[in-house]
């Protein structure tokens, strides 16, 4: 058997200029396509990750707020950027004041739990930052009384805290990622105080 | 045979594909996890209305029991001493409820919702504890306008507490300030008191107003939203005993009707010419038509006697009215069925009892006061008559005192 290894001149010659141009062009196009795909894929993944983080933060906050309001004894004070509730500790039976405050400058929502009748700066006060990245002036509380309005799925509004049966909370959060885009999440809920 | 030189760039394609596949896989995993998290969050929140349905059922049963706990309506008494019930919904979710038979009762409701992307035997579970208390205040409940003319007093007392009553009777020197005058009406005014004082609170529909010439010691609100249900007949008409005459030693001995313990029914009752009705047992009287008292006639509820009267027509209590000798409202209950659209009371004796005629225009006049509780479609008190709510009646109603989620 004869094994022939080609070593002809033709095989040894380099690329022609035309071949080089075609090969470089095709390679460049392929590289550009892959680069663009990788870039957008990375951006999309980053945006998705950003949205997931924002959504989970929003959902945790909403779950906390809804649980607190459902269990509250009553609303004791109300403003569109602040809600104060009277609550009872299920374990100790102690009466507490729970205050949610929206800070428009910082874009944050804080939850302050303090013994009832004690100023919120007391040492045994628990302050928790439960939400950040709130878009300026895109947060509000609303109050409704128990009566439904005939013909529509809504209740009568009230500014009297003692008549409050339903609390509405709405906000919009936004977060940028690597300077390549903004992710926005909008939440709105009406919560019924079960005890009232 | 020709062996071609190996191409060293073959691994680059594999690497590129691997990197792209890894990126796509990461992205898909992220999206899947987000989807699962949202789905689980929705199931977690769905547990609350599932628990709520069980709590509603428990509250209904507590109201039905009136503190006499028995294994009825598919509630079973467990070895733990609690009453249990479970109900499954069409989507596979279910609620297990327990009632602790104390006074007031406590409710534990556990909501089970099928976990997302899991088998039907895997659940997201949440638990709610609800404590109850006696409805703190009551008095007059109406669907329409409530009106008092003359110098009336609306207040409360407690026939079961000597500190707030004398011999179980209303005593103006011991009265309390817990009466509630409530109407769902949006009329302007929905509550009108010409002069006098309400020792308690008033509540109207959201756009209703209150016109009071005197004083309200409690709160004034406009968030009344009370469901006032029709009264149901106590038993099938025709299956009861027909009332007959008899003797009882009070104000003479012969009575046109004498009711002992049992269920009685009759088409109409018209007591005139001094004819009287006496109750000396625990009697339920179902009148499937109008009921009237006039002239010298009256109803006498003997000591120890209890009258539960259901009227399916107009009610007119003039003459001597209803003499409730025990002095306790819990010995006299007058119910108006759906055909009872008008009830007037102008009898000589003070009404001491519970009047529940949700479809009736109720009017009260004469010199004697009303003691007990009142529910009607509209309410009119005239001639300066007063209303005294008996707080001992509130024990029949339980409301939510606290709601705690776990």
Coordinates of C-alpha atoms in Angstrom, one line a residue:
Chain A
X1 CA 0.0 0.0 0.0
X2 CA 1.3 3.4 -0.9
X3 CA 0.6 6.3 1.3
X4 CA 0.8 9.6 -0.5
X5 CA 1.3 12.8 1.4
X6 CA 0.5 15.8 -0.7
X7 CA 3.1 18.4 -0.8
X8 CA 2.4 20.0 -4.1
X9 CA 3.2 23.6 -4.8
X10 CA -0.4 24.4 -5.2
X11 CA -1.1 23.1 -1.6
X12 CA 1.7 25.1 -0.2
X13 CA 0.8 28.4 -1.7
X14 CA -0.8 31.1 0.5
X15 CA -4.2 32.8 0.1
X16 CA -4.9 35.1 -2.7
X17 CA -5.9 38.6 -1.9
X18 CA -9.4 37.9 -3.0
X19 CA -9.6 34.8 -0.7
X20 CA -8.3 36.8 2.2
X21 CA -10.9 39.5 1.6
X22 CA -13.7 37.1 1.4
X23 CA -12.5 35.1 4.4
X24 CA -12.0 38.2 6.5
X25 CA -15.3 39.6 5.5
X26 CA -17.2 36.3 6.3
X27 CA -15.3 35.9 9.5
X28 CA -16.0 39.5 10.5
X29 CA -19.7 39.1 9.8
X30 CA -19.9 35.9 11.8
X31 CA -17.9 37.5 14.7
X32 CA -20.1 40.5 14.6
X33 CA -23.3 38.4 14.7
X34 CA -22.0 36.4 17.6
X35 CA -20.9 39.5 19.4
X36 CA -24.2 41.2 18.9
X37 CA -26.1 38.2 20.0
X38 CA -23.9 37.8 23.1
X39 CA -24.2 41.5 23.9
X40 CA -28.0 41.5 23.6
X41 CA -28.2 38.2 25.4
X42 CA -26.1 39.5 28.2
X43 CA -28.1 42.7 28.4
X44 CA -31.4 40.8 28.3
X45 CA -30.2 38.5 31.1
X46 CA -29.1 41.4 33.2
X47 CA -32.4 43.2 32.6
X48 CA -34.3 40.0 33.5
X49 CA -32.2 39.6 36.6
X50 CA -32.9 43.2 37.5
X51 CA -36.6 42.7 37.0
X52 CA -36.6 39.5 39.1
X53 CA -34.9 41.3 42.0
X54 CA -37.2 44.2 41.8
X55 CA -40.3 42.0 41.5
X56 CA -39.3 39.9 44.5
X57 CA -38.6 43.0 46.6
X58 CA -42.0 44.4 45.6
X59 CA -43.8 41.2 46.3
X60 CA -42.1 40.8 49.7
X61 CA -43.0 44.3 50.6
X62 CA -46.6 43.9 49.5
X63 CA -47.0 40.7 51.5
X64 CA -45.7 42.4 54.6
X65 CA -48.0 45.4 54.2
X66 CA -51.1 43.3 53.4
X67 CA -50.5 41.0 56.3
X68 CA -50.0 43.9 58.7
X69 CA -53.1 45.8 57.5
X70 CA -55.3 42.7 57.5
X71 CA -54.4 42.1 61.2
X72 CA -54.5 45.7 62.4
X73 CA -57.0 46.9 65.0
X74 CA -57.6 50.2 63.3
X75 CA -56.0 53.0 61.4
X76 CA -55.1 55.8 63.8
X77 CA -53.5 58.3 61.5
X78 CA -53.5 58.8 57.7
X79 CA -51.7 60.8 55.1
X80 CA -51.0 59.9 51.5
X81 CA -47.4 59.3 52.4
X82 CA -47.9 57.9 55.9
X83 CA -50.1 55.3 57.5
X84 CA -50.3 54.6 61.2
X85 CA -52.0 51.5 62.5
X86 CA -52.8 50.2 65.9
X87 CA -51.8 46.5 66.2
X88 CA -51.8 43.8 68.8
X89 CA -48.8 41.4 69.3
X90 CA -50.3 37.9 68.9
X91 CA -47.8 36.4 71.4
X92 CA -47.7 39.0 74.1
X93 CA -51.0 40.8 73.6
X94 CA -49.2 44.1 73.8
X95 CA -50.7 47.0 71.8
X96 CA -48.3 48.6 69.3
X97 CA -48.2 51.4 66.8
X98 CA -47.1 50.5 63.3
X99 CA -46.1 53.3 61.0
X100 CA -45.4 53.2 57.3
X101 CA -43.6 56.2 56.0
X102 CA -42.7 57.0 52.4
X103 CA -39.7 59.2 51.9
X104 CA -39.9 60.9 48.5
X105 CA -36.4 62.2 48.6
X106 CA -34.8 58.9 49.2
X107 CA -37.4 56.8 47.4
X108 CA -37.8 54.5 50.4
X109 CA -40.6 53.1 52.5
X110 CA -39.9 52.4 56.2
X111 CA -41.8 50.3 58.7
X112 CA -41.6 51.4 62.3
X113 CA -43.0 49.3 65.1
X114 CA -43.2 50.9 68.5
X115 CA -45.2 50.4 71.7
X116 CA -48.6 52.1 71.5
X117 CA -48.5 55.6 72.9
X118 CA -44.7 55.9 72.7
X119 CA -42.9 58.2 70.4
X120 CA -41.3 56.4 67.4
X121 CA -37.8 57.4 68.5
X122 CA -38.0 55.3 71.6
X123 CA -35.2 52.8 72.1
X124 CA -37.5 49.8 71.8
X125 CA -38.7 50.9 68.4
X126 CA -38.0 48.6 65.4
X127 CA -37.3 50.4 62.2
X128 CA -37.1 48.4 58.9
X129 CA -36.4 49.7 55.4
X130 CA -38.8 47.5 53.5
X131 CA -38.7 49.1 50.0
X132 CA -36.3 51.3 48.0
X133 CA -36.0 52.5 44.4
X134 CA -39.5 54.0 44.6
X135 CA -40.0 56.5 41.7
X136 CA -40.4 60.1 43.1
X137 CA -44.0 60.9 43.9
X138 CA -45.2 57.5 42.7
X139 CA -46.2 56.2 46.1
X140 CA -49.5 56.7 47.9
X141 CA -51.9 55.4 50.5
X142 CA -55.7 55.7 50.2
X143 CA -58.5 55.1 52.6
X144 CA -62.0 53.8 52.0
X145 CA -64.9 53.1 54.4
X146 CA -66.8 49.8 54.4
X147 CA -69.7 50.9 52.2
X148 CA -69.6 49.7 48.5
X149 CA -70.8 52.2 45.9
X150 CA -73.8 50.9 44.1
X151 CA -73.2 49.6 40.5
X152 CA -69.4 49.7 40.6
X153 CA -66.7 47.6 42.3
X154 CA -65.5 50.3 44.6
X155 CA -66.0 51.8 48.1
X156 CA -66.7 55.3 49.4
X157 CA -63.5 57.1 50.1
X158 CA -62.9 58.7 53.5
X159 CA -60.3 60.9 55.2
X160 CA -61.5 60.0 58.7
X161 CA -59.2 57.3 60.0
X162 CA -61.8 56.0 62.4
X163 CA -64.1 55.0 59.5
X164 CA -61.4 53.3 57.5
X165 CA -62.1 49.7 56.5
X166 CA -60.1 49.4 53.3
X167 CA -56.6 50.7 52.7
X168 CA -55.2 51.1 49.2
X169 CA -51.4 51.2 48.6
X170 CA -49.8 51.9 45.2
X171 CA -46.3 52.5 44.1
X172 CA -43.9 52.3 41.1
X173 CA -40.3 51.2 41.6
X174 CA -37.6 51.6 39.0
X175 CA -34.0 50.3 39.0
X176 CA -31.3 50.8 36.4
X177 CA -28.8 48.1 35.6
X178 CA -25.2 48.7 34.5
X179 CA -26.3 51.9 32.8
X180 CA -27.9 50.0 30.0
X181 CA -31.6 50.4 30.9
X182 CA -34.3 50.8 33.5
X183 CA -36.6 48.1 34.9
X184 CA -40.0 49.2 36.3
X185 CA -42.4 47.4 38.5
X186 CA -45.9 48.7 39.4
X187 CA -47.9 47.5 42.4
X188 CA -51.4 48.4 43.7
X189 CA -53.6 46.7 46.2
X190 CA -56.6 47.2 48.3
X191 CA -56.5 45.6 51.7
X192 CA -59.5 45.0 54.1
X193 CA -58.9 45.4 57.8
X194 CA -60.5 42.2 59.0
X195 CA -61.3 43.4 62.6
X196 CA -62.9 46.7 61.8
Chain B
X1 CA -5.1 7.1 1.2
X2 CA -4.8 10.8 1.8
X3 CA -4.6 12.2 5.3
X4 CA -5.6 15.8 5.4
X5 CA -3.9 18.0 8.0
X6 CA -6.1 18.6 11.1
X7 CA -8.0 21.9 11.3
X8 CA -7.2 23.5 14.6
X9 CA -10.2 25.8 14.6
X10 CA -12.9 23.0 15.0
X11 CA -12.8 23.5 18.8
X12 CA -13.7 27.2 18.5
X13 CA -17.2 26.3 17.1
X14 CA -17.8 23.9 20.0
X15 CA -16.7 26.5 22.5
X16 CA -19.0 29.1 21.0
X17 CA -21.9 26.8 21.0
X18 CA -21.2 25.8 24.6
X19 CA -21.1 29.4 25.7
X20 CA -24.3 30.3 23.9
X21 CA -26.0 27.2 25.2
X22 CA -24.9 28.1 28.7
X23 CA -26.1 31.6 28.4
X24 CA -29.5 30.5 27.1
X25 CA -29.8 27.9 29.8
X26 CA -29.0 30.5 32.5
X27 CA -31.6 32.8 31.0
X28 CA -34.3 30.1 30.9
X29 CA -33.5 29.0 34.4
X30 CA -33.9 32.6 35.6
X31 CA -37.2 33.0 33.8
X32 CA -38.4 29.6 35.1
X33 CA -37.5 30.5 38.7
X34 CA -39.2 33.8 38.4
X35 CA -42.3 32.1 37.1
X36 CA -42.3 29.5 39.9
X37 CA -41.8 32.2 42.5
X38 CA -44.7 34.3 41.2
X39 CA -46.9 31.2 41.1
X40 CA -46.0 30.2 44.6
X41 CA -46.6 33.7 45.8
X42 CA -50.1 33.7 44.2
X43 CA -50.9 30.3 45.9
X44 CA -49.6 31.7 49.2
X45 CA -51.9 34.7 48.9
X46 CA -54.8 32.5 47.7
X47 CA -54.7 30.7 51.1
X48 CA -56.2 33.8 52.8
X49 CA -59.6 33.8 51.0
X50 CA -59.6 30.0 51.5
X51 CA -59.2 30.5 55.2
X52 CA -61.7 33.3 55.1
X53 CA -64.4 31.1 53.7
X54 CA -63.9 28.7 56.6
X55 CA -64.0 31.5 59.1
X56 CA -67.3 32.8 57.6
X57 CA -68.7 29.3 58.0
X58 CA -67.5 29.1 61.6
X59 CA -69.0 32.5 62.4
X60 CA -72.3 31.5 60.9
X61 CA -72.3 28.3 63.0
X62 CA -71.4 30.3 66.2
X63 CA -74.4 32.6 65.5
X64 CA -76.6 29.5 64.9
X65 CA -75.4 27.9 68.1
X66 CA -75.9 30.9 70.3
X67 CA -73.4 29.4 72.7
X68 CA -75.1 26.0 72.9
X69 CA -72.4 24.0 71.2
X70 CA -73.5 20.8 69.6
X71 CA -72.3 18.6 66.7
X72 CA -74.7 19.9 64.1
X73 CA -74.5 21.0 60.5
X74 CA -71.7 18.5 59.8
X75 CA -69.5 20.0 62.6
X76 CA -67.9 17.2 64.6
X77 CA -66.6 17.2 68.1
X78 CA -63.0 16.1 68.1
X79 CA -61.0 14.4 70.9
X80 CA -59.3 17.8 71.5
X81 CA -62.6 19.2 72.6
X82 CA -62.9 21.5 69.5
X83 CA -65.5 21.4 66.8
X84 CA -64.1 20.6 63.4
X85 CA -65.3 20.9 59.8
X86 CA -63.6 20.8 56.4
X87 CA -64.8 21.9 53.0
X88 CA -63.1 21.3 49.6
X89 CA -63.4 23.7 46.7
X90 CA -63.6 22.8 43.1
X91 CA -60.0 23.8 42.4
X92 CA -58.7 21.3 44.9
X93 CA -58.1 23.9 47.7
X94 CA -59.7 23.3 51.0
X95 CA -60.1 24.7 54.4
X96 CA -60.0 22.9 57.8
X97 CA -61.7 24.9 60.5
X98 CA -61.8 24.4 64.3
X99 CA -64.0 26.2 66.8
X100 CA -62.9 26.3 70.4
X101 CA -66.2 26.2 72.3
X102 CA -65.4 28.9 74.9
X103 CA -67.3 32.1 75.6
X104 CA -66.5 33.9 73.4
X105 CA -65.4 31.2 70.9
X106 CA -62.1 31.2 69.1
X107 CA -61.7 30.0 65.5
X108 CA -58.7 28.4 63.8
X109 CA -58.8 28.1 60.0
X110 CA -56.1 26.4 57.9
X111 CA -56.2 27.0 54.2
X112 CA -54.7 24.5 51.8
X113 CA -54.0 25.5 48.2
X114 CA -52.4 23.1 45.7
X115 CA -48.8 24.1 45.3
X116 CA -47.9 25.2 41.7
X117 CA -46.1 22.8 39.5
X118 CA -46.6 20.1 42.1
X119 CA -48.9 17.1 42.5
X120 CA -52.3 17.5 43.9
X121 CA -51.2 16.2 47.3
X122 CA -48.7 19.0 47.7
X123 CA -50.1 22.1 49.3
X124 CA -49.2 25.7 50.3
X125 CA -50.6 26.1 53.8
X126 CA -51.5 29.1 55.9
X127 CA -53.3 29.4 59.2
X128 CA -55.4 32.1 60.7
X129 CA -56.6 32.5 64.3
X130 CA -59.7 34.6 64.9
X131 CA -60.9 35.6 68.4
X132 CA -64.5 36.8 68.8
X133 CA -66.4 39.0 71.1
X134 CA -69.9 40.0 71.8
X135 CA -71.1 42.7 69.5
X136 CA -70.4 45.7 71.8
X137 CA -73.4 47.8 71.1
X138 CA -76.7 47.6 69.4
X139 CA -80.1 49.1 69.8
X140 CA -82.1 50.1 66.8
X141 CA -81.3 48.7 63.3
X142 CA -83.3 49.9 60.3
X143 CA -83.1 49.8 56.5
X144 CA -84.8 53.2 56.2
X145 CA -85.4 56.4 58.1
X146 CA -85.4 56.5 61.9
X147 CA -87.5 59.3 63.4
X148 CA -88.2 60.3 67.0
X149 CA -90.6 63.2 67.7
X150 CA -91.0 64.8 71.1
X151 CA -88.5 64.9 73.9
X152 CA -87.1 61.3 73.7
X153 CA -84.3 59.6 75.4
X154 CA -82.4 56.8 73.7
X155 CA -80.0 55.0 76.0
X156 CA -79.0 51.6 77.3
X157 CA -79.1 49.5 80.4
X158 CA -78.2 45.9 81.3
X159 CA -81.0 43.8 82.7
X160 CA -78.5 41.2 83.7
X161 CA -76.3 43.6 85.8
X162 CA -77.8 45.2 89.0
X163 CA -75.3 48.0 88.5
X164 CA -77.1 49.1 85.4
X165 CA -80.7 48.1 86.2
X166 CA -83.0 47.6 89.1
X167 CA -84.7 44.2 89.4
X168 CA -83.8 43.6 85.7
X169 CA -85.8 46.7 84.7
X170 CA -84.6 49.9 83.2
X171 CA -83.7 52.5 85.8
X172 CA -82.9 56.0 84.6
X173 CA -80.5 56.6 87.4
X174 CA -78.4 53.6 86.3
X175 CA -78.6 54.0 82.5
X176 CA -75.5 53.6 80.3
X177 CA -74.5 55.3 77.1
X178 CA -74.0 52.4 74.7
X179 CA -77.1 52.6 72.5
X180 CA -76.6 52.4 68.8
X181 CA -79.0 53.9 66.4
X182 CA -78.1 52.5 63.0
X183 CA -79.7 52.7 59.5
X184 CA -78.4 51.8 56.1
X185 CA -80.4 54.7 54.7
X186 CA -78.8 57.5 52.6
X187 CA -81.8 59.8 53.3
X188 CA -81.2 63.3 54.4
X189 CA -81.9 63.1 57.3
X190 CA -81.7 59.3 57.7
X191 CA -81.9 59.7 61.5
X192 CA -84.0 62.5 63.0
X193 CA -84.5 63.2 66.7
X194 CA -86.5 66.4 67.2
X195 CA -85.3 67.0 70.8
X196 CA -83.9 64.8 73.5
X197 CA -80.6 62.9 73.9
X198 CA -79.0 59.9 72.4
X199 CA -76.8 58.3 75.0
X200 CA -74.7 56.4 72.5
X201 CA -73.8 56.5 68.8
X202 CA -75.5 57.0 65.5
X203 CA -74.6 55.5 62.1
X204 CA -76.1 56.1 58.7
X205 CA -75.4 55.1 55.1
X206 CA -72.5 56.8 53.4
X207 CA -74.4 59.8 52.2
X208 CA -77.1 59.9 54.9
X209 CA -77.3 62.7 57.4
X210 CA -78.3 63.0 61.0
X211 CA -80.6 65.7 62.4
X212 CA -80.7 65.8 66.2
X213 CA -82.2 68.7 68.1
X214 CA -80.6 67.5 71.3
X215 CA -77.3 65.8 72.1
X216 CA -75.4 62.7 70.9
X217 CA -73.0 61.6 73.5
X218 CA -71.2 59.1 71.3
X219 CA -69.9 59.1 67.8
X220 CA -71.7 60.0 64.5
X221 CA -70.6 57.9 61.6
X222 CA -71.8 57.3 58.0
X223 CA -70.5 53.9 57.3
X224 CA -73.4 51.7 58.2
X225 CA -73.5 48.6 56.0
X226 CA -75.6 46.0 57.8
X227 CA -77.3 43.1 56.1
X228 CA -80.7 42.7 57.6
X229 CA -82.0 39.3 56.7
X230 CA -85.7 38.3 56.4
X231 CA -87.1 36.3 59.2
X232 CA -87.8 32.6 58.4
X233 CA -90.9 30.8 59.6
X234 CA -90.3 28.8 62.8
X235 CA -91.9 25.6 61.4
X236 CA -94.2 24.5 58.6
X237 CA -97.5 26.2 59.0
X238 CA -100.3 23.7 59.8
X239 CA -98.1 21.4 61.8
X240 CA -98.5 23.3 65.1
X241 CA -101.2 23.2 67.7
X242 CA -104.3 25.5 67.3
X243 CA -104.5 27.8 70.3
X244 CA -107.5 27.3 72.6
X245 CA -108.8 29.1 75.6
X246 CA -107.9 28.3 79.2
X247 CA -107.5 29.7 82.7
X248 CA -104.7 31.4 84.5
X249 CA -104.9 33.3 87.7
X250 CA -104.0 36.9 86.7
X251 CA -106.4 39.8 86.2
X252 CA -109.3 37.3 86.1
X253 CA -108.9 33.6 85.2
X254 CA -110.3 33.1 81.8
X255 CA -108.2 33.7 78.7
X256 CA -109.3 33.6 75.1
X257 CA -106.0 31.9 74.3
X258 CA -103.8 30.2 76.7
X259 CA -100.4 29.1 75.4
X260 CA -98.2 26.6 77.3
X261 CA -94.9 25.1 76.0
X262 CA -95.1 24.1 72.3
X263 CA -95.6 25.2 68.7
X264 CA -98.8 26.9 68.0
X265 CA -100.2 28.1 64.7
X266 CA -103.3 30.1 63.7
X267 CA -104.3 32.0 60.6
X268 CA -105.2 35.4 62.2
X269 CA -105.6 36.8 65.7
X270 CA -107.8 39.7 66.6
X271 CA -108.2 40.3 70.3
X272 CA -111.0 42.7 71.2
X273 CA -113.7 43.2 73.8
X274 CA -111.3 42.4 76.7
X275 CA -110.2 39.0 75.2
X276 CA -106.7 38.3 76.3
X277 CA -103.9 35.9 75.4
X278 CA -101.8 34.4 78.2
X279 CA -98.4 32.6 77.8
X280 CA -97.3 30.5 80.7
X281 CA -94.8 28.2 79.0
X282 CA -92.1 28.4 76.3
X283 CA -94.5 29.1 73.4
X284 CA -93.9 29.6 69.7
X285 CA -96.9 31.2 68.1
X286 CA -97.0 31.3 64.2
X287 CA -99.7 33.7 63.0
X288 CA -100.0 33.3 59.2
X289 CA -101.8 36.6 58.8
X290 CA -102.6 39.8 60.6
X291 CA -102.4 40.1 64.4
X292 CA -104.2 42.8 66.4
X293 CA -105.1 43.8 69.9
X294 CA -107.6 46.6 70.7
X295 CA -109.8 47.9 73.4
X296 CA -109.3 46.3 76.8
X297 CA -107.5 43.3 75.4
X298 CA -103.9 42.5 76.0
X299 CA -101.2 39.8 76.0
X300 CA -99.9 38.6 79.3
X301 CA -96.6 36.7 79.6
X302 CA -96.7 35.0 83.0
X303 CA -93.5 34.7 85.1
X304 CA -91.4 32.0 83.5
X305 CA -93.3 32.2 80.3
X306 CA -91.5 33.0 77.0
X307 CA -93.3 34.2 73.9
X308 CA -91.8 33.8 70.4
X309 CA -94.5 35.2 68.1
X310 CA -94.1 35.1 64.2
X311 CA -96.5 37.4 62.3
X312 CA -97.0 37.0 58.6
X313 CA -99.3 40.0 58.2
X314 CA -99.7 43.4 59.8
X315 CA -99.3 43.8 63.5
X316 CA -101.3 46.2 65.6
X317 CA -100.7 46.2 69.4
X318 CA -103.1 48.7 70.9
X319 CA -105.3 48.2 74.0
X320 CA -103.3 47.0 76.9
X321 CA -100.4 45.9 74.7
X322 CA -98.0 43.2 75.9
X323 CA -97.6 42.8 79.7
X324 CA -94.2 41.1 80.1
X325 CA -94.4 40.2 83.8
X326 CA -90.8 39.0 84.1
X327 CA -89.5 42.4 83.0
X328 CA -86.8 40.7 80.8
X329 CA -86.6 41.3 77.1
X330 CA -85.5 37.7 76.6
X331 CA -89.0 36.6 77.5
X332 CA -90.7 38.3 74.6
X333 CA -89.7 38.0 70.9
X334 CA -91.9 39.4 68.1
X335 CA -90.8 38.5 64.6
X336 CA -92.3 39.9 61.4
X337 CA -92.2 37.6 58.4
X338 CA -92.0 38.9 54.8
X339 CA -95.7 39.8 54.6
X340 CA -95.4 41.8 57.8
X341 CA -95.0 45.2 56.3
X342 CA -96.5 47.3 59.1
X343 CA -96.4 47.1 62.9
X344 CA -97.8 49.6 65.3
X345 CA -97.5 49.6 69.1
X346 CA -99.6 51.9 71.1
X347 CA -100.6 49.6 74.0
X348 CA -100.8 50.8 77.5
X349 CA -98.0 48.5 78.8
X350 CA -94.4 49.3 78.1
X351 CA -92.9 47.0 75.4
X352 CA -90.2 44.9 77.0
X353 CA -88.8 42.5 74.4
X354 CA -87.2 42.1 71.0
X355 CA -89.0 43.3 67.9
X356 CA -87.5 42.0 64.7
X357 CA -89.6 42.9 61.7
X358 CA -87.1 43.8 58.9
X359 CA -89.8 44.4 56.3
X360 CA -92.1 46.5 58.4
X361 CA -92.7 50.2 58.9
X362 CA -92.7 50.2 62.7
X363 CA -94.4 53.0 64.7
X364 CA -94.4 53.3 68.5
X365 CA -96.6 55.7 70.4
X366 CA -98.3 56.1 73.8
X367 CA -96.8 57.0 77.1
X368 CA -94.8 53.9 77.8
X369 CA -91.2 53.3 76.8
X370 CA -89.6 50.6 74.7
X371 CA -87.0 48.4 76.4
X372 CA -85.1 45.8 74.5
X373 CA -83.9 45.8 70.9
X374 CA -85.5 46.8 67.6
X375 CA -85.0 45.9 64.0
X376 CA -87.4 47.2 61.3
X377 CA -87.6 48.7 57.8
X378 CA -88.4 52.1 59.1
X379 CA -88.8 53.3 62.7
X380 CA -91.1 56.1 64.0
X381 CA -91.4 56.9 67.7
X382 CA -93.8 59.7 68.5
X383 CA -95.2 61.4 71.6
X384 CA -91.9 61.7 73.4
X385 CA -91.6 57.9 73.9
X386 CA -88.1 56.7 74.7
X387 CA -86.0 53.7 73.8
X388 CA -83.8 51.8 76.2
X389 CA -81.5 49.2 74.7
X390 CA -80.9 46.1 76.9
X391 CA -77.2 45.3 76.6
X392 CA -77.7 41.7 77.9
X393 CA -79.2 40.9 74.4
X394 CA -75.9 41.5 72.7
X395 CA -74.5 38.1 73.9
X396 CA -76.4 36.5 71.0
X397 CA -74.1 38.1 68.4
X398 CA -70.4 37.5 68.0
X399 CA -68.0 39.6 65.9
X400 CA -64.3 39.4 65.0
X401 CA -62.1 40.7 67.9
X402 CA -58.7 39.8 66.4
X403 CA -57.3 38.3 63.2
X404 CA -53.8 36.8 63.3
X405 CA -52.1 35.0 60.4
X406 CA -49.4 32.5 60.8

